[in-house]
Amino acid sequence: MSRPGSTRQDLRQSFTLQPDLVSDGRPVIVACSGGGDSIALLHMAVSSLGADRVHVCTVNHNLRASAADEIALVERHTKKLGVSLRIVNWHWDGQGNLQAKASDARRGILAEEAALWDAVTVLLGHTRDDNVESFLMALARGSGIDGLRGMKAIDGLFQRPFLTTGRAELRDWLRQEGLDWADDPSNEDVRFDRVKARKMIDILSGLGLTGQRIERTMHLMQAEAEDARLHVARAVKLHAEVRAGDLSVPVPDFLPELGEAGYLRLLAAIFCWFSGDGYKPRLDSVRMVRQRIDDGQSASLSGVLVKPDLKRVVFRREPVAVTAPTALPLGAKDVTWDHRWQVTSYAPARAGLMIGALNLGLDQCPNWRASGHSRRSLETTPAIWRGEKVIAAPLAGLLNGWTATLRPTFAEFLDTH
């Protein structure tokens, strides 16, 4: 519990941003739902950075009638502070886990908003309580050290300035400042795993497993996870091979220095790199792939085909999972395609061009065999199309002023994951 009169000062001290972010000068996106955490985040960001640098993005998931009132509250706060606001609507397709789908969609929308504004970061209002709840949810799923290390304060484009601050502290501060917020009724709906975890904390605290002790465990897991990541990264730099968009690594027997846990970590990272998914596949699914590798059998997971032989395992993008053809923006010179390809032209793109997988267009590339890549490898690499005609397929030797490179490379990906 906060000391009387200390909340305002303590909270401002806990709201710390990277020094280079403060001095960068570029815009910052604030994710704001209207809840207490995000309203506090909005006001703190404006206080620290100024209204001119702050842009707010609110995602309406269209799941509750009360969402309209929450959005109106956000509009009122942004108008008072003089900051811009964009409201993005999202609709669940009824497939998969609702909370996971909503979270993934929100993250993607915020990343798009950051690109639109050329923002240096996206600020999220997750608190210490959220982190503890995430730990308990991961524990219930049987997660390894990656799941049990909790959220990162800095996670690529995203930052969580309140990760060491409690939810109650933020609400104390809001009351002192005379600021209102909305309470999401779904936070009391025990159908959701996070709500179950939230209610479990009080029970566990009575048994001695307090939030502070869970935090200490998360810090230990973070250190262990970082050591494991570096261990895998060193092995990859020595043994991984990339040809066209394919990746190959030795089978487990030829990579004994990783051990079982390290090899599973490597597999999970490979699937994330190919798919662009910010979340690793479930450990049970990765173990299934690992067993099929031992058995010499093919497998697929997260849009990746897995083909083992006696010494190496080849990972290849699954054709049905590749990003669908999309129109190239008029005048564009650089485009990111299928999560990891940077496709670049020496001249601005003209109207009517599409970017998509090469597929059967390979037959329009007379010199593709000179590339040294197999037909199956090239079929899922990027190509520039005009109607049914292939204008460029860089990996297949048809350049016409275009290049395609993997960004990030797998080694670069491991440096940040």
Tab-separated table of C-alpha atoms in Angstrom:
chain	number	residue	atom	x	y	z
A	1	MET	CA	0.000	0.000	0.000
A	2	SER	CA	1.338	3.454	-0.889
A	3	ARG	CA	2.403	5.878	1.795
A	4	PRO	CA	0.085	8.919	2.186
A	5	GLY	CA	1.128	11.701	-0.135
A	6	SER	CA	3.785	9.624	-1.883
A	7	THR	CA	1.885	8.119	-4.834
A	8	ARG	CA	2.277	11.070	-7.213
A	9	GLN	CA	6.057	11.304	-6.807
A	10	ASP	CA	6.662	7.542	-6.752
A	11	LEU	CA	4.622	6.934	-9.885
A	12	ARG	CA	6.444	9.581	-11.880
A	13	GLN	CA	9.747	8.021	-10.821
A	14	SER	CA	8.569	4.576	-11.925
A	15	PHE	CA	7.475	5.862	-15.343
A	16	THR	CA	10.863	5.604	-16.993
A	17	LEU	CA	11.441	5.629	-20.744
A	18	GLN	CA	14.643	4.797	-22.594
A	19	PRO	CA	16.814	7.933	-22.782
A	20	ASP	CA	17.266	7.491	-26.539
A	21	LEU	CA	13.474	7.383	-26.928
A	22	VAL	CA	13.084	10.691	-25.132
A	23	SER	CA	15.789	12.327	-27.257
A	24	ASP	CA	14.730	10.701	-30.546
A	25	GLY	CA	12.049	13.286	-31.325
A	26	ARG	CA	9.861	10.961	-33.407
A	27	PRO	CA	6.227	10.264	-32.533
A	28	VAL	CA	5.168	7.733	-29.919
A	29	ILE	CA	2.022	5.595	-30.109
A	30	VAL	CA	0.056	5.079	-26.897
A	31	ALA	CA	-2.318	2.123	-26.791
A	32	CYS	CA	-5.351	3.292	-24.835
A	33	SER	CA	-8.503	1.295	-24.100
A	34	GLY	CA	-9.990	3.631	-21.507
A	35	GLY	CA	-9.035	1.397	-18.569
A	36	GLY	CA	-7.174	2.814	-15.598
A	37	ASP	CA	-3.766	1.516	-16.684
A	38	SER	CA	-3.955	2.980	-20.185
A	39	ILE	CA	-5.456	6.315	-19.062
A	40	ALA	CA	-2.563	6.723	-16.616
A	41	LEU	CA	-0.164	5.763	-19.408
A	42	LEU	CA	-1.638	8.387	-21.718
A	43	HIS	CA	-1.324	11.217	-19.203
A	44	MET	CA	2.177	10.186	-18.136
A	45	ALA	CA	3.340	9.986	-21.766
A	46	VAL	CA	2.041	13.473	-22.548
A	47	SER	CA	3.637	14.810	-19.361
A	48	SER	CA	7.005	13.238	-20.254
A	49	LEU	CA	7.111	13.750	-24.018
A	50	GLY	CA	4.674	16.541	-24.837
A	51	ALA	CA	1.366	16.370	-26.698
A	52	ASP	CA	2.935	16.895	-30.129
A	53	ARG	CA	4.804	13.569	-29.971
A	54	VAL	CA	1.957	11.447	-28.627
A	55	HIS	CA	-0.566	9.706	-30.883
A	56	VAL	CA	-3.243	7.463	-29.407
A	57	CYS	CA	-4.622	4.297	-30.950
A	58	THR	CA	-7.737	2.593	-29.597
A	59	VAL	CA	-8.864	-0.807	-30.869
A	60	ASN	CA	-12.581	-1.527	-30.678
A	61	HIS	CA	-12.976	-5.308	-30.628
A	62	ASN	CA	-16.757	-4.976	-31.029
A	63	LEU	CA	-17.411	-7.561	-28.323
A	64	ARG	CA	-19.308	-5.448	-25.771
A	65	ALA	CA	-21.933	-2.721	-26.048
A	66	SER	CA	-20.126	-0.759	-23.318
A	67	ALA	CA	-17.058	-0.418	-25.567
A	68	ALA	CA	-18.665	2.669	-27.125
A	69	ASP	CA	-18.689	4.408	-23.743
A	70	GLU	CA	-15.032	3.503	-23.163
A	71	ILE	CA	-14.062	4.910	-26.553
A	72	ALA	CA	-15.982	8.102	-25.789
A	73	LEU	CA	-13.994	8.386	-22.551
A	74	VAL	CA	-10.712	8.032	-24.477
A	75	GLU	CA	-11.894	10.691	-26.929
A	76	ARG	CA	-12.605	13.044	-24.061
A	77	HIS	CA	-9.136	12.573	-22.548
A	78	THR	CA	-7.303	12.957	-25.859
A	79	LYS	CA	-9.259	16.098	-26.717
A	80	LYS	CA	-8.432	17.597	-23.333
A	81	LEU	CA	-4.738	16.779	-23.768
A	82	GLY	CA	-4.624	17.929	-27.389
A	83	VAL	CA	-3.361	14.652	-28.854
A	84	SER	CA	-4.501	12.829	-31.968
A	85	LEU	CA	-6.632	9.682	-31.758
A	86	ARG	CA	-7.344	6.879	-34.214
A	87	ILE	CA	-10.030	4.287	-33.524
A	88	VAL	CA	-9.652	0.958	-35.325
A	89	ASN	CA	-12.455	-1.588	-35.481
A	90	TRP	CA	-11.749	-5.323	-35.322
A	91	HIS	CA	-14.232	-8.176	-35.633
A	92	TRP	CA	-13.614	-11.715	-34.428
A	93	ASP	CA	-14.198	-14.349	-37.096
A	94	GLY	CA	-15.342	-16.880	-34.506
A	95	GLN	CA	-12.258	-19.053	-35.044
A	96	GLY	CA	-9.682	-20.002	-32.396
A	97	ASN	CA	-9.196	-18.611	-28.902
A	98	LEU	CA	-10.953	-15.250	-28.621
A	99	GLN	CA	-8.524	-13.589	-26.214
A	100	ALA	CA	-5.464	-14.790	-28.148
A	101	LYS	CA	-6.945	-13.651	-31.464
A	102	ALA	CA	-7.894	-10.252	-30.033
A	103	SER	CA	-4.429	-9.792	-28.533
A	104	ASP	CA	-2.682	-10.718	-31.791
A	105	ALA	CA	-4.956	-8.426	-33.788
A	106	ARG	CA	-4.390	-5.515	-31.402
A	107	ARG	CA	-0.612	-5.965	-31.588
A	108	GLY	CA	-0.714	-6.010	-35.390
A	109	ILE	CA	-2.902	-2.916	-35.555
A	110	LEU	CA	-0.584	-1.024	-33.204
A	111	ALA	CA	2.458	-2.002	-35.283
A	112	GLU	CA	0.702	-0.702	-38.408
A	113	GLU	CA	-0.111	2.532	-36.610
A	114	ALA	CA	3.543	2.932	-35.622
A	115	ALA	CA	4.611	2.445	-39.249
A	116	LEU	CA	2.027	4.999	-40.400
A	117	TRP	CA	3.407	7.656	-38.034
A	118	ASP	CA	7.059	6.538	-38.263
A	119	ALA	CA	6.839	6.156	-34.494
A	120	VAL	CA	9.851	5.205	-32.406
A	121	THR	CA	7.840	2.967	-30.070
A	122	VAL	CA	4.402	1.799	-28.954
A	123	LEU	CA	3.666	2.222	-25.252
A	124	LEU	CA	1.553	-0.421	-23.501
A	125	GLY	CA	-0.038	-0.108	-20.072
A	126	HIS	CA	0.748	-3.573	-18.688
A	127	THR	CA	1.448	-3.530	-14.963
A	128	ARG	CA	3.207	-5.717	-12.412
A	129	ASP	CA	-0.142	-7.402	-11.762
A	130	ASP	CA	-0.517	-8.278	-15.447
A	131	ASN	CA	2.947	-9.798	-15.408
A	132	VAL	CA	2.206	-11.993	-12.399
A	133	GLU	CA	-1.057	-13.132	-13.991
A	134	SER	CA	0.778	-14.017	-17.196
A	135	PHE	CA	3.238	-16.105	-15.188
A	136	LEU	CA	0.427	-18.106	-13.592
A	137	MET	CA	-1.257	-18.640	-16.972
A	138	ALA	CA	2.026	-19.856	-18.443
A	139	LEU	CA	2.571	-22.134	-15.464
A	140	ALA	CA	-0.883	-23.654	-16.000
A	141	ARG	CA	0.026	-24.358	-19.636
A	142	GLY	CA	3.208	-26.151	-18.609
A	143	SER	CA	5.476	-23.514	-20.211
A	144	GLY	CA	9.256	-23.584	-20.029
A	145	ILE	CA	11.558	-20.750	-19.051
A	146	ASP	CA	10.455	-18.521	-21.938
A	147	GLY	CA	6.862	-18.563	-20.757
A	148	LEU	CA	7.800	-18.186	-17.098
A	149	ARG	CA	10.070	-15.189	-17.559
A	150	GLY	CA	7.051	-12.896	-17.904
A	151	MET	CA	6.656	-9.886	-20.139
A	152	LYS	CA	9.591	-7.784	-21.277
A	153	ALA	CA	9.751	-4.116	-20.399
A	154	ILE	CA	11.190	-3.545	-23.883
A	155	ASP	CA	9.937	-5.957	-26.516
A	156	GLY	CA	11.104	-4.795	-29.925
A	157	LEU	CA	8.804	-1.981	-31.007
A	158	PHE	CA	6.774	-2.177	-27.784
A	159	GLN	CA	7.552	-0.734	-24.336
A	160	ARG	CA	5.836	-1.286	-20.990
A	161	PRO	CA	6.792	1.586	-18.664
A	162	PHE	CA	4.512	0.365	-15.822
A	163	LEU	CA	5.803	-3.192	-15.590
A	164	THR	CA	7.194	-2.586	-12.083
A	165	THR	CA	4.123	-0.622	-10.977
A	166	GLY	CA	1.012	-2.139	-9.386
A	167	ARG	CA	-2.506	-1.669	-10.712
A	168	ALA	CA	-3.659	-0.196	-7.389
A	169	GLU	CA	-0.866	2.390	-7.447
A	170	LEU	CA	-2.026	3.635	-10.839
A	171	ARG	CA	-5.589	4.009	-9.640
A	172	ASP	CA	-4.423	5.882	-6.520
A	173	TRP	CA	-2.605	8.294	-8.806
A	174	LEU	CA	-5.621	8.738	-11.086
A	175	ARG	CA	-7.808	9.588	-8.084
A	176	GLN	CA	-5.276	12.140	-6.822
A	177	GLU	CA	-5.189	13.754	-10.273
A	178	GLY	CA	-8.983	13.725	-10.566
A	179	LEU	CA	-8.916	11.562	-13.692
A	180	ASP	CA	-11.660	9.107	-14.559
A	181	TRP	CA	-11.352	5.724	-16.248
A	182	ALA	CA	-13.520	2.787	-17.292
A	183	ASP	CA	-13.587	-0.651	-15.666
A	184	ASP	CA	-13.953	-3.455	-18.208
A	185	PRO	CA	-16.676	-5.835	-16.930
A	186	SER	CA	-14.924	-8.769	-18.637
A	187	ASN	CA	-12.210	-8.399	-15.971
A	188	GLU	CA	-14.620	-10.195	-13.635
A	189	ASP	CA	-15.671	-12.899	-16.112
A	190	VAL	CA	-14.221	-16.170	-14.820
A	191	ARG	CA	-14.595	-17.774	-18.251
A	192	PHE	CA	-11.318	-16.060	-19.171
A	193	ASP	CA	-7.991	-17.552	-18.081
A	194	ARG	CA	-6.559	-14.181	-17.053
A	195	VAL	CA	-9.460	-13.551	-14.688
A	196	LYS	CA	-8.987	-17.012	-13.166
A	197	ALA	CA	-5.302	-16.218	-12.638
A	198	ARG	CA	-6.186	-12.865	-11.089
A	199	LYS	CA	-8.467	-14.486	-8.558
A	200	MET	CA	-5.913	-17.199	-7.828
A	201	ILE	CA	-3.298	-14.664	-6.689
A	202	ASP	CA	-5.121	-13.920	-3.425
A	203	ILE	CA	-5.349	-17.638	-2.653
A	204	LEU	CA	-1.678	-18.245	-3.425
A	205	SER	CA	-0.596	-15.218	-1.394
A	206	GLY	CA	-2.262	-16.779	1.621
A	207	LEU	CA	-0.064	-19.832	1.076
A	208	GLY	CA	3.101	-17.714	0.908
A	209	LEU	CA	3.365	-17.497	-2.890
A	210	THR	CA	3.086	-13.726	-3.132
A	211	GLY	CA	3.332	-11.535	-6.185
A	212	GLN	CA	6.778	-10.383	-5.034
A	213	ARG	CA	8.070	-13.958	-4.898
A	214	ILE	CA	6.649	-14.663	-8.346
A	215	GLU	CA	8.421	-11.533	-9.604
A	216	ARG	CA	11.736	-12.825	-8.235
A	217	THR	CA	11.160	-16.138	-10.012
A	218	MET	CA	10.449	-14.294	-13.266
A	219	HIS	CA	13.734	-12.395	-12.946
A	220	LEU	CA	15.582	-15.699	-12.537
A	221	MET	CA	13.784	-17.138	-15.568
A	222	GLN	CA	14.714	-14.061	-17.609
A	223	ALA	CA	18.407	-14.636	-16.879
A	224	GLU	CA	18.129	-18.347	-17.702
A	225	ALA	CA	16.242	-17.607	-20.926
A	226	GLU	CA	18.897	-15.129	-22.039
A	227	ASP	CA	21.697	-17.638	-21.434
A	228	ALA	CA	19.769	-20.279	-23.389
A	229	ARG	CA	19.132	-17.860	-26.258
A	230	LEU	CA	22.819	-17.005	-26.542
A	231	HIS	CA	23.716	-20.707	-26.498
A	232	VAL	CA	21.354	-21.440	-29.398
A	233	ALA	CA	22.490	-18.339	-31.309
A	234	ARG	CA	26.121	-19.495	-31.180
A	235	ALA	CA	25.173	-22.931	-32.509
A	236	VAL	CA	23.098	-21.413	-35.314
A	237	LYS	CA	25.930	-19.202	-36.509
A	238	LEU	CA	28.137	-22.281	-36.785
A	239	HIS	CA	25.712	-24.800	-38.251
A	240	ALA	CA	22.632	-23.220	-39.887
A	241	GLU	CA	22.452	-22.818	-43.660
A	242	VAL	CA	20.051	-20.644	-45.644
A	243	ARG	CA	19.327	-21.231	-49.346
A	244	ALA	CA	16.734	-19.047	-51.019
A	245	GLY	CA	14.110	-18.890	-48.256
A	246	ASP	CA	14.854	-22.344	-46.843
A	247	LEU	CA	16.739	-22.998	-43.618
A	248	SER	CA	18.534	-26.189	-42.656
A	249	VAL	CA	20.163	-27.302	-39.414
A	250	PRO	CA	21.752	-30.601	-38.336
A	251	VAL	CA	19.503	-33.293	-36.896
A	252	PRO	CA	19.747	-33.548	-33.076
A	253	ASP	CA	22.385	-36.318	-33.181
A	254	PHE	CA	24.681	-33.990	-35.146
A	255	LEU	CA	24.076	-31.045	-32.829
A	256	PRO	CA	24.673	-32.597	-29.379
A	257	GLU	CA	25.961	-29.390	-27.786
A	258	LEU	CA	22.434	-27.967	-27.710
A	259	GLY	CA	20.881	-30.760	-25.679
A	260	GLU	CA	17.175	-31.545	-25.773
A	261	ALA	CA	15.945	-28.239	-24.341
A	262	GLY	CA	18.209	-26.237	-26.631
A	263	TYR	CA	17.048	-28.106	-29.723
A	264	LEU	CA	13.396	-27.517	-28.834
A	265	ARG	CA	14.194	-23.825	-28.393
A	266	LEU	CA	15.859	-23.800	-31.804
A	267	LEU	CA	12.819	-25.406	-33.443
A	268	ALA	CA	10.431	-22.917	-31.820
A	269	ALA	CA	12.562	-19.983	-33.008
A	270	ILE	CA	12.604	-21.355	-36.567
A	271	PHE	CA	8.812	-21.528	-36.680
A	272	CYS	CA	8.519	-17.968	-35.378
A	273	TRP	CA	11.010	-16.658	-37.943
A	274	PHE	CA	9.162	-18.211	-40.857
A	275	SER	CA	5.662	-17.315	-39.713
A	276	GLY	CA	6.281	-13.849	-38.293
A	277	ASP	CA	4.312	-14.880	-35.217
A	278	GLY	CA	5.368	-13.061	-32.067
A	279	TYR	CA	4.403	-16.058	-29.943
A	280	LYS	CA	6.185	-19.379	-30.002
A	281	PRO	CA	4.097	-22.468	-30.794
A	282	ARG	CA	3.027	-24.615	-27.872
A	283	LEU	CA	5.744	-26.816	-26.453
A	284	ASP	CA	3.713	-29.979	-27.061
A	285	SER	CA	3.488	-29.129	-30.767
A	286	VAL	CA	7.238	-28.503	-30.982
A	287	ARG	CA	7.913	-31.803	-29.226
A	288	MET	CA	5.724	-33.554	-31.801
A	289	VAL	CA	7.867	-32.123	-34.601
A	290	ARG	CA	11.014	-33.126	-32.718
A	291	GLN	CA	9.762	-36.719	-32.502
A	292	ARG	CA	8.969	-36.831	-36.208
A	293	ILE	CA	12.491	-35.617	-36.967
A	294	ASP	CA	13.844	-38.514	-34.906
A	295	ASP	CA	11.589	-40.864	-36.859
A	296	GLY	CA	12.767	-39.445	-40.189
A	297	GLN	CA	9.253	-38.261	-41.029
A	298	SER	CA	8.061	-34.965	-42.481
A	299	ALA	CA	5.926	-32.572	-40.451
A	300	SER	CA	4.330	-29.135	-40.645
A	301	LEU	CA	3.696	-26.464	-38.028
A	302	SER	CA	2.992	-22.713	-38.112
A	303	GLY	CA	3.016	-22.638	-41.916
A	304	VAL	CA	6.410	-24.363	-42.122
A	305	LEU	CA	7.199	-27.696	-43.788
A	306	VAL	CA	9.812	-29.834	-42.024
A	307	LYS	CA	11.785	-32.419	-44.024
A	308	PRO	CA	14.527	-34.425	-42.221
A	309	ASP	CA	17.138	-36.692	-43.750
A	310	LEU	CA	19.989	-38.611	-42.114
A	311	LYS	CA	22.087	-35.566	-41.237
A	312	ARG	CA	20.092	-32.355	-41.674
A	313	VAL	CA	16.576	-30.988	-41.350
A	314	VAL	CA	15.231	-28.628	-44.019
A	315	PHE	CA	12.563	-26.055	-43.110
A	316	ARG	CA	10.580	-24.543	-45.961
A	317	ARG	CA	7.650	-22.123	-46.121
A	318	GLU	CA	4.399	-23.985	-46.665
A	319	PRO	CA	2.888	-22.735	-49.970
A	320	VAL	CA	-0.655	-22.421	-48.585
A	321	ALA	CA	0.617	-20.242	-45.711
A	322	VAL	CA	2.479	-17.685	-47.826
A	323	THR	CA	1.072	-14.151	-47.842
A	324	ALA	CA	-1.553	-13.725	-50.568
A	325	PRO	CA	-0.699	-11.516	-53.588
A	326	THR	CA	-1.165	-7.839	-52.801
A	327	ALA	CA	-0.960	-4.658	-54.848
A	328	LEU	CA	2.315	-2.764	-54.692
A	329	PRO	CA	1.729	0.818	-53.541
A	330	LEU	CA	2.302	3.270	-56.381
A	331	GLY	CA	5.800	4.729	-56.087
A	332	ALA	CA	6.993	2.211	-53.492
A	333	LYS	CA	10.641	1.158	-53.546
A	334	ASP	CA	10.758	-1.058	-50.448
A	335	VAL	CA	8.136	-3.581	-49.424
A	336	THR	CA	8.127	-6.183	-46.655
A	337	TRP	CA	6.489	-9.388	-47.859
A	338	ASP	CA	5.555	-12.594	-46.034
A	339	HIS	CA	7.006	-11.281	-42.757
A	340	ARG	CA	10.712	-11.680	-43.590
A	341	TRP	CA	11.407	-10.636	-47.180
A	342	GLN	CA	12.549	-7.107	-47.980
A	343	VAL	CA	11.812	-6.528	-51.653
A	344	THR	CA	13.476	-3.466	-53.162
A	345	SER	CA	13.360	-1.724	-56.545
A	346	TYR	CA	15.801	0.772	-58.003
A	347	ALA	CA	12.851	2.709	-59.451
A	348	PRO	CA	9.452	3.552	-57.906
A	349	ALA	CA	6.794	0.914	-58.506
A	350	ARG	CA	4.350	1.643	-61.312
A	351	ALA	CA	0.612	1.185	-61.146
A	352	GLY	CA	-0.815	-2.293	-61.647
A	353	LEU	CA	1.995	-4.298	-60.061
A	354	MET	CA	1.400	-7.064	-57.537
A	355	ILE	CA	3.741	-8.862	-55.165
A	356	GLY	CA	3.214	-12.518	-54.343
A	357	ALA	CA	4.808	-15.963	-54.334
A	358	LEU	CA	6.548	-17.060	-57.539
A	359	ASN	CA	4.789	-20.458	-57.674
A	360	LEU	CA	4.139	-21.607	-61.261
A	361	GLY	CA	5.574	-18.332	-62.555
A	362	LEU	CA	8.941	-20.062	-62.226
A	363	ASP	CA	8.452	-21.333	-65.801
A	364	GLN	CA	8.719	-17.694	-66.936
A	365	CYS	CA	12.243	-17.504	-65.507
A	366	PRO	CA	14.452	-19.160	-68.155
A	367	ASN	CA	17.645	-19.067	-66.086
A	368	TRP	CA	16.286	-20.184	-62.721
A	369	ARG	CA	18.448	-23.325	-62.634
A	370	ALA	CA	21.579	-21.140	-62.661
A	371	SER	CA	20.507	-19.826	-59.228
A	372	GLY	CA	21.412	-23.192	-57.701
A	373	HIS	CA	18.100	-23.325	-55.845
A	374	SER	CA	15.523	-26.068	-56.165
A	375	ARG	CA	12.138	-25.521	-57.780
A	376	ARG	CA	10.337	-26.132	-54.478
A	377	SER	CA	12.532	-23.580	-52.685
A	378	LEU	CA	11.925	-20.893	-55.297
A	379	GLU	CA	8.173	-21.329	-55.537
A	380	THR	CA	7.567	-19.552	-52.214
A	381	THR	CA	10.034	-16.688	-52.824
A	382	PRO	CA	8.745	-13.210	-53.750
A	383	ALA	CA	7.914	-12.205	-57.302
A	384	ILE	CA	6.586	-9.038	-58.941
A	385	TRP	CA	3.605	-9.637	-61.199
A	386	ARG	CA	1.620	-7.664	-63.773
A	387	GLY	CA	-1.466	-9.732	-64.363
A	388	GLU	CA	-0.274	-13.229	-65.310
A	389	LYS	CA	3.210	-12.052	-66.285
A	390	VAL	CA	6.211	-12.258	-63.945
A	391	ILE	CA	8.048	-8.942	-64.030
A	392	ALA	CA	10.757	-9.893	-61.544
A	393	ALA	CA	11.744	-12.906	-59.430
A	394	PRO	CA	15.095	-11.975	-57.846
A	395	LEU	CA	15.874	-15.367	-56.281
A	396	ALA	CA	15.188	-17.079	-59.613
A	397	GLY	CA	17.583	-14.786	-61.498
A	398	LEU	CA	14.946	-12.522	-63.078
A	399	LEU	CA	15.930	-9.136	-61.668
A	400	ASN	CA	14.656	-6.261	-63.815
A	401	GLY	CA	15.813	-3.802	-61.162
A	402	TRP	CA	14.449	-5.723	-58.165
A	403	THR	CA	16.206	-7.426	-55.254
A	404	ALA	CA	14.909	-9.569	-52.400
A	405	THR	CA	16.732	-10.185	-49.127
A	406	LEU	CA	15.788	-11.835	-45.851
A	407	ARG	CA	15.259	-9.200	-43.148
A	408	PRO	CA	15.855	-10.162	-40.487
A	409	THR	CA	18.163	-13.058	-41.213
A	410	PHE	CA	17.667	-15.983	-38.871
A	411	ALA	CA	20.834	-15.050	-36.962
A	412	GLU	CA	19.547	-11.460	-36.577
A	413	PHE	CA	16.176	-12.788	-35.458
A	414	LEU	CA	17.813	-14.829	-32.691
A	415	ASP	CA	19.679	-11.756	-31.469
A	416	THR	CA	16.372	-10.158	-30.457
A	417	HIS	CA	14.286	-13.245	-29.603
